[in-house]
Short mmCIF file of N, CA and C in Angstrom, two decimals:
data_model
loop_
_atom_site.label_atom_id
_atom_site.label_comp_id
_atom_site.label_asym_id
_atom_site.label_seq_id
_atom_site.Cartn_x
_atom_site.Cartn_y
_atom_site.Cartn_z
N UNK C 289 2.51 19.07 19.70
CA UNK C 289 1.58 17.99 19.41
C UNK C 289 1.34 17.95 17.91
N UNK C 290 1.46 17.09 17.63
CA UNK C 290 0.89 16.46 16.06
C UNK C 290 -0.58 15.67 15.54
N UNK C 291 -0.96 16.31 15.43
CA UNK C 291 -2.76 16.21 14.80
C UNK C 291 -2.50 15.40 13.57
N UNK C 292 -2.67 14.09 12.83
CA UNK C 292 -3.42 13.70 11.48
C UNK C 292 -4.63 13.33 11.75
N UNK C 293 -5.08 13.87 10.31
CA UNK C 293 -6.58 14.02 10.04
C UNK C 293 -7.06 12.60 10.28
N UNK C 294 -8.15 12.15 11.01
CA UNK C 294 -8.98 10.95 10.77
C UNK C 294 -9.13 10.72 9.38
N UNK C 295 -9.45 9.65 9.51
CA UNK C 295 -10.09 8.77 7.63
C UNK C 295 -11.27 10.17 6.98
N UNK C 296 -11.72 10.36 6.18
CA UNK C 296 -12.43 11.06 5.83
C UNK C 296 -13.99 10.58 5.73
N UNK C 297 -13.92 9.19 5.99
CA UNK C 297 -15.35 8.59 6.20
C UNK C 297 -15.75 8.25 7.56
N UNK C 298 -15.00 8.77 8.52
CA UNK C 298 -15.25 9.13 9.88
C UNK C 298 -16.19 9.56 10.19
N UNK C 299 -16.65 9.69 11.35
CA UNK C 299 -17.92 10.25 12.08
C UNK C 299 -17.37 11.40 12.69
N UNK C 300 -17.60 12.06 11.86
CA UNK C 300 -17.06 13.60 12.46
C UNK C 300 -17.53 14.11 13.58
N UNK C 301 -18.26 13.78 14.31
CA UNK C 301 -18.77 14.03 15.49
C UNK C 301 -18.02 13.17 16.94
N UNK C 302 -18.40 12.12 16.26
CA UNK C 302 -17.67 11.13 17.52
C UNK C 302 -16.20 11.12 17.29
N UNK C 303 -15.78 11.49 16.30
CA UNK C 303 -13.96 11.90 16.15
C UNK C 303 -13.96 12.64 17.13
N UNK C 304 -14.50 14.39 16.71
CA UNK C 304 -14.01 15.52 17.63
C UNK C 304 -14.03 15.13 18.94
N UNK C 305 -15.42 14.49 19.42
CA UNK C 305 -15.48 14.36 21.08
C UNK C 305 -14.33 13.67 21.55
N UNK C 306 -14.21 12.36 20.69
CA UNK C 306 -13.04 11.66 21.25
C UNK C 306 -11.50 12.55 21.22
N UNK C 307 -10.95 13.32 19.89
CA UNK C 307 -10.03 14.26 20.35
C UNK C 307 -10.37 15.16 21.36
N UNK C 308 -11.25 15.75 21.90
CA UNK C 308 -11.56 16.95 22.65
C UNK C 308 -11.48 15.97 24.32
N UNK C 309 -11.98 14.84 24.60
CA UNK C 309 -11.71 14.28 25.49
C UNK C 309 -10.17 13.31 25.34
N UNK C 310 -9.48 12.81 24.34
CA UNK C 310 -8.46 12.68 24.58
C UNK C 310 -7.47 13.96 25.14
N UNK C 311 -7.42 14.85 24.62
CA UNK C 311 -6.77 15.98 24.78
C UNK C 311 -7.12 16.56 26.14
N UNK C 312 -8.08 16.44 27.01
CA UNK C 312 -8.53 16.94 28.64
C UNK C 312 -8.32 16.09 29.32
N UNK C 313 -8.34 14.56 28.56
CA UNK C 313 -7.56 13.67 29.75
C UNK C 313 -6.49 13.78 29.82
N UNK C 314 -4.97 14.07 28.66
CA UNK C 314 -4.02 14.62 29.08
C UNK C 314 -3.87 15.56 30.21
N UNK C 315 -4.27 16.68 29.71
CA UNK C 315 -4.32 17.84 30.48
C UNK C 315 -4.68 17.51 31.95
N UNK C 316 -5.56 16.97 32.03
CA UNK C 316 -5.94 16.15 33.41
C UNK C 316 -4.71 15.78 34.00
N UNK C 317 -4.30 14.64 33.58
CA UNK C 317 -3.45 13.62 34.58
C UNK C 317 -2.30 14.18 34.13
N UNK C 318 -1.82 15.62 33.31
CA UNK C 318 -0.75 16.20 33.57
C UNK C 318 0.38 15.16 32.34
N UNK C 319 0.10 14.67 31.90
CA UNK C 319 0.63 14.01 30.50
C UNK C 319 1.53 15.23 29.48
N UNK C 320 2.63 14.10 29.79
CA UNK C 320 3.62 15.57 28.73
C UNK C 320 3.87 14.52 27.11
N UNK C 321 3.83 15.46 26.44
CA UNK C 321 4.24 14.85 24.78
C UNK C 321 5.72 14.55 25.23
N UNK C 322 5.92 13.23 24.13
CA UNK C 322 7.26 13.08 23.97
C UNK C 322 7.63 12.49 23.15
N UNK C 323 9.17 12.16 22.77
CA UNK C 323 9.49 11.25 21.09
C UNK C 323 8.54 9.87 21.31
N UNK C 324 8.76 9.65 22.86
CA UNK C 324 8.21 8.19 22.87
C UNK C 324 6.82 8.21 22.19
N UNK C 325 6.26 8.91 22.59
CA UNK C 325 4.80 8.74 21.79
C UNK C 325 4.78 8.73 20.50
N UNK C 326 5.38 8.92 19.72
CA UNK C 326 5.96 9.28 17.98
C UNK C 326 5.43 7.87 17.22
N UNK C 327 4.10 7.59 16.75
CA UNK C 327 3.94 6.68 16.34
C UNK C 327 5.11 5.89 15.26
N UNK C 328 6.12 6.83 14.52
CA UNK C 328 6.90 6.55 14.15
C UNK C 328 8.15 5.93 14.35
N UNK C 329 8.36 6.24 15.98
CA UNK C 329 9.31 5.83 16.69
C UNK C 329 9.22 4.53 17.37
N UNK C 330 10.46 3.13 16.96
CA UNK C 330 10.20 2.26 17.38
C UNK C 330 9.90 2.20 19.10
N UNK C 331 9.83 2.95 20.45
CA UNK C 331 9.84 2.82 21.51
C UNK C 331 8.34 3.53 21.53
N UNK C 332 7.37 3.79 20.48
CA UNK C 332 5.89 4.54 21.30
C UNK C 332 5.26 3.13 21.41
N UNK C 333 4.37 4.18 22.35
CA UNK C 333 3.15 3.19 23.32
C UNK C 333 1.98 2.53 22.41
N UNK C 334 2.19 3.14 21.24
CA UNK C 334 1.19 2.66 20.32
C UNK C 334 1.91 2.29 18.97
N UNK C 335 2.29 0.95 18.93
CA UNK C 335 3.35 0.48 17.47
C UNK C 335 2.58 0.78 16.05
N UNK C 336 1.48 0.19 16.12
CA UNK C 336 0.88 0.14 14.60
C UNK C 336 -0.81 0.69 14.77
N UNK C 337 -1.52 1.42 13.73
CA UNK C 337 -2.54 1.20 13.94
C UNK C 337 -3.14 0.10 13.48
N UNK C 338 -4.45 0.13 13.83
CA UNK C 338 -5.31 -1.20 13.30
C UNK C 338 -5.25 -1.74 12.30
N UNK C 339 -5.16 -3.07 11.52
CA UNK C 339 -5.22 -3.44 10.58
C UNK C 339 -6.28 -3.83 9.44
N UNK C 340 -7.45 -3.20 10.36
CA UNK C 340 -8.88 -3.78 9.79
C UNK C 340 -9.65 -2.80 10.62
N UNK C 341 -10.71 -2.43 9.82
CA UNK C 341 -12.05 -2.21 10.44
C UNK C 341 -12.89 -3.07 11.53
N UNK C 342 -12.56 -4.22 11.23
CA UNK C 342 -12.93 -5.16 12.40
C UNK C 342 -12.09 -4.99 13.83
N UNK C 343 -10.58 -4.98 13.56
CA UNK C 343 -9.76 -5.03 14.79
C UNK C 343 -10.14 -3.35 15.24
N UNK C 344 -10.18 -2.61 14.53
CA UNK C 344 -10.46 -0.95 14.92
C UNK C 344 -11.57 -1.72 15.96
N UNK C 345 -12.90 -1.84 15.33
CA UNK C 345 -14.26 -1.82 16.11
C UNK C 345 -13.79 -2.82 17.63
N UNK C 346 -13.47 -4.09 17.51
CA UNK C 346 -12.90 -4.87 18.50
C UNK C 346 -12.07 -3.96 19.67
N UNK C 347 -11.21 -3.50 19.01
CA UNK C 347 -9.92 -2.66 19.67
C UNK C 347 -11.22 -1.34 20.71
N UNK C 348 -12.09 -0.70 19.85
CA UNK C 348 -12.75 0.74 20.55
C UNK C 348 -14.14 -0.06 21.45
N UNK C 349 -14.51 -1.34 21.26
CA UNK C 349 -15.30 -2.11 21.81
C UNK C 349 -14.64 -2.06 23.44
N UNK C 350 -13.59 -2.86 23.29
CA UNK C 350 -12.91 -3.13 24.57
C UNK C 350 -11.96 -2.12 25.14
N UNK C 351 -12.06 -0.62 25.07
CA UNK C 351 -11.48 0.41 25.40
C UNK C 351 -11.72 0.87 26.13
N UNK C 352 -11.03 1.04 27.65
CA UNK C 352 -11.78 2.22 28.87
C UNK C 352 -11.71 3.27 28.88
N UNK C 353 -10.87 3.70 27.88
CA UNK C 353 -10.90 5.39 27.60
C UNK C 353 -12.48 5.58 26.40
N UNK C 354 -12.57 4.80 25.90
CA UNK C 354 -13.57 4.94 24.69
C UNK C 354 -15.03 5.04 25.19
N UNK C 355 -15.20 4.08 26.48
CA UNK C 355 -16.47 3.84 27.48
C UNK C 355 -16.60 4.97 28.16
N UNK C 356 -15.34 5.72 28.62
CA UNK C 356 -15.04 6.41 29.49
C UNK C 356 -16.42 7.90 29.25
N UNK C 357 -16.26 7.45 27.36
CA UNK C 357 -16.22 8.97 26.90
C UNK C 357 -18.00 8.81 26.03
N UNK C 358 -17.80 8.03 25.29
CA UNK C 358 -19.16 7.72 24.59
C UNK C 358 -20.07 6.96 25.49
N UNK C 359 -21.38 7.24 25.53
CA UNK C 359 -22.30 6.53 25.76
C UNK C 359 -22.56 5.03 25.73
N UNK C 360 -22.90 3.98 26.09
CA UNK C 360 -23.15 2.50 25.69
C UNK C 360 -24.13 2.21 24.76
N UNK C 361 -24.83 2.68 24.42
CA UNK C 361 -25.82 2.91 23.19
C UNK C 361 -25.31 3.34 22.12
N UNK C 362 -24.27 4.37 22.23
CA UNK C 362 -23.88 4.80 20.45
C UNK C 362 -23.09 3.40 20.58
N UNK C 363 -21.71 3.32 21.18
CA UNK C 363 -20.73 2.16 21.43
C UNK C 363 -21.50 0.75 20.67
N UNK C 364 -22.60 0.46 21.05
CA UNK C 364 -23.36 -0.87 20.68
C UNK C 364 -23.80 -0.77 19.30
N UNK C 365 -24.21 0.46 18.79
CA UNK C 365 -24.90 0.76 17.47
C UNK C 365 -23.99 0.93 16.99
N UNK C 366 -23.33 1.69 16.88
CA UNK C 366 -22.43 2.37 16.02
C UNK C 366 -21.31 0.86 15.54
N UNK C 367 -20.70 0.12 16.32
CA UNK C 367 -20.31 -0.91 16.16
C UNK C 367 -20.69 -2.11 15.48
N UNK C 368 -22.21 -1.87 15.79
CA UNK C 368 -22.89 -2.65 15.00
C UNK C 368 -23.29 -2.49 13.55
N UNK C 369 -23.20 -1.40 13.52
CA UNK C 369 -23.21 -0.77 12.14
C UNK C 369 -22.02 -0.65 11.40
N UNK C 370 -21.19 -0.62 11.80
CA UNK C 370 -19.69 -0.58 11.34
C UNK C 370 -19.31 -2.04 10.71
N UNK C 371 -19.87 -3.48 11.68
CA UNK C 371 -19.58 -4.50 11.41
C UNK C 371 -20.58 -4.91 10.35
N UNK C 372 -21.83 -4.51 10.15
CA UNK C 372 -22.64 -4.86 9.12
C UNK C 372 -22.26 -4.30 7.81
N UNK C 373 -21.33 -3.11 7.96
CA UNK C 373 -20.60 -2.52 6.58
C UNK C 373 -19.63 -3.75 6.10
N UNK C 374 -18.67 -3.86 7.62
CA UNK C 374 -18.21 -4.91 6.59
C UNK C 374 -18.48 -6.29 5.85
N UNK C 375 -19.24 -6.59 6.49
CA UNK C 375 -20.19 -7.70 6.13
C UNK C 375 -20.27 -7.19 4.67
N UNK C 376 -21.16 -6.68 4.63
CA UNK C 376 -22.10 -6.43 3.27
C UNK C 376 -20.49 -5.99 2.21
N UNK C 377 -19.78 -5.34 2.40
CA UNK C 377 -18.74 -5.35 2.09
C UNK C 377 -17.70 -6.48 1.69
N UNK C 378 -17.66 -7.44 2.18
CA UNK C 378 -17.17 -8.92 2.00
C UNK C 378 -17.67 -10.02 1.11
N UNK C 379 -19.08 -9.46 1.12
CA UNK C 379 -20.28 -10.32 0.56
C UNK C 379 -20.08 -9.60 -0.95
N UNK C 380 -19.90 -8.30 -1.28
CA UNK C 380 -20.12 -7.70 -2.15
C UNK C 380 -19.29 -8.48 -3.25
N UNK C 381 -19.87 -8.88 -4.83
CA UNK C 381 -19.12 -9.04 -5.70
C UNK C 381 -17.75 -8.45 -6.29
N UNK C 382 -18.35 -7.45 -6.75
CA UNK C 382 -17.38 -6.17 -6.77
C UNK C 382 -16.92 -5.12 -5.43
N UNK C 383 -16.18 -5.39 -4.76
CA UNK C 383 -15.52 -4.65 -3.70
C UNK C 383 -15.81 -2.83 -4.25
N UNK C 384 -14.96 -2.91 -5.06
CA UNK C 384 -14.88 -1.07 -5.54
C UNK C 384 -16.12 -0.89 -5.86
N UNK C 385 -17.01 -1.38 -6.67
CA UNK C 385 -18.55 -0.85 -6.97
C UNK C 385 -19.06 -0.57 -5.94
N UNK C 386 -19.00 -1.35 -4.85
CA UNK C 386 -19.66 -1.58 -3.20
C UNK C 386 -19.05 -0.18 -2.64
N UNK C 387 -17.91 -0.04 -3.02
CA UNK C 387 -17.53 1.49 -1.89
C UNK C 387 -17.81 2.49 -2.56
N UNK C 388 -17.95 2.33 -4.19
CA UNK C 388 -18.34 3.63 -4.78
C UNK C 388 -19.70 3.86 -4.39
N UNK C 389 -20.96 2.47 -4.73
CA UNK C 389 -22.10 3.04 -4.29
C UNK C 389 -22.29 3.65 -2.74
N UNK C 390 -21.40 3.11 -1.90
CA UNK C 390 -21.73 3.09 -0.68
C UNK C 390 -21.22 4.63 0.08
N UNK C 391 -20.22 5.00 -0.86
CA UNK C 391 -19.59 6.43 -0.40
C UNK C 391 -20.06 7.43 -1.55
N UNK C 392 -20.19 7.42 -2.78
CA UNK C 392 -20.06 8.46 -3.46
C UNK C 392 -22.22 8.52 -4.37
#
C-alpha cells in the first residue's frame, strides 16, 4: 500500500479517521491492493483528483463512504466552512496576501 501525505492544511483529525476507516473497510470486505488502483495507472477506479476545493467539498458532500464515517453535523459545518473560505478567498483582492494572512 502507498500512503501520500494529505495537503498540509488538512484537518488532521478528520484525515486520520477517514484513513483509519478507509483502511477497516478494506479489511472488512476483504479488498486486495492492486496496479488497478494506481492512481497513476490509466485503468484505476479513481482517474484524477479533485480539481477545486469546491468539487473536493461537493464530491465528500455526496459520499456514502464519507456519511458512512463522519457525523452529519461536522459534514454540514465543516463544509460550510470550507465553502466560506473559498468565498472570502475569491472575493479577496490579493489572492496570496489572503492565504498568507489566512495560513501563516
Amino acid at each position: 500500500m502507498e500512503f501520500r501525505s494529505a495537503d498540509a492544511y488538512c484537518n488532521p483529525y478528520i484525515t486520520f479517521q477517514m484513513l483509519l476507516s478507509a483502511g477497516m473497510a478494506g479489511i472488512q470486505n476483504q479488498e486486495e491492493l492492486s496496479d488497478t488502483m494506481n492512481a497513476a495507472n490509466d485503468a484505476s477506479a479513481s482517474r484524477t483528483l479533485p480539481h477545486s476545493l469546491l468539487e473536493s467539498i461537493d464530491l465528500a458532500r455526496n459520499s456514502a463512504f464519507v456519511h458512512s464515517v463522519l457525523p452529519e453535523a461536522l459534514i454540514r459545518d465543516f463544509s460550510a466552512a470550507m465553502e466560506e473560505e473559498v468565498r472570502a478567498y475569491q472575493q479577496a483582492k490579493d489572492p496570496q496576501a489572503f492565504c498568507f494572512d489566512q495560513y501563516f
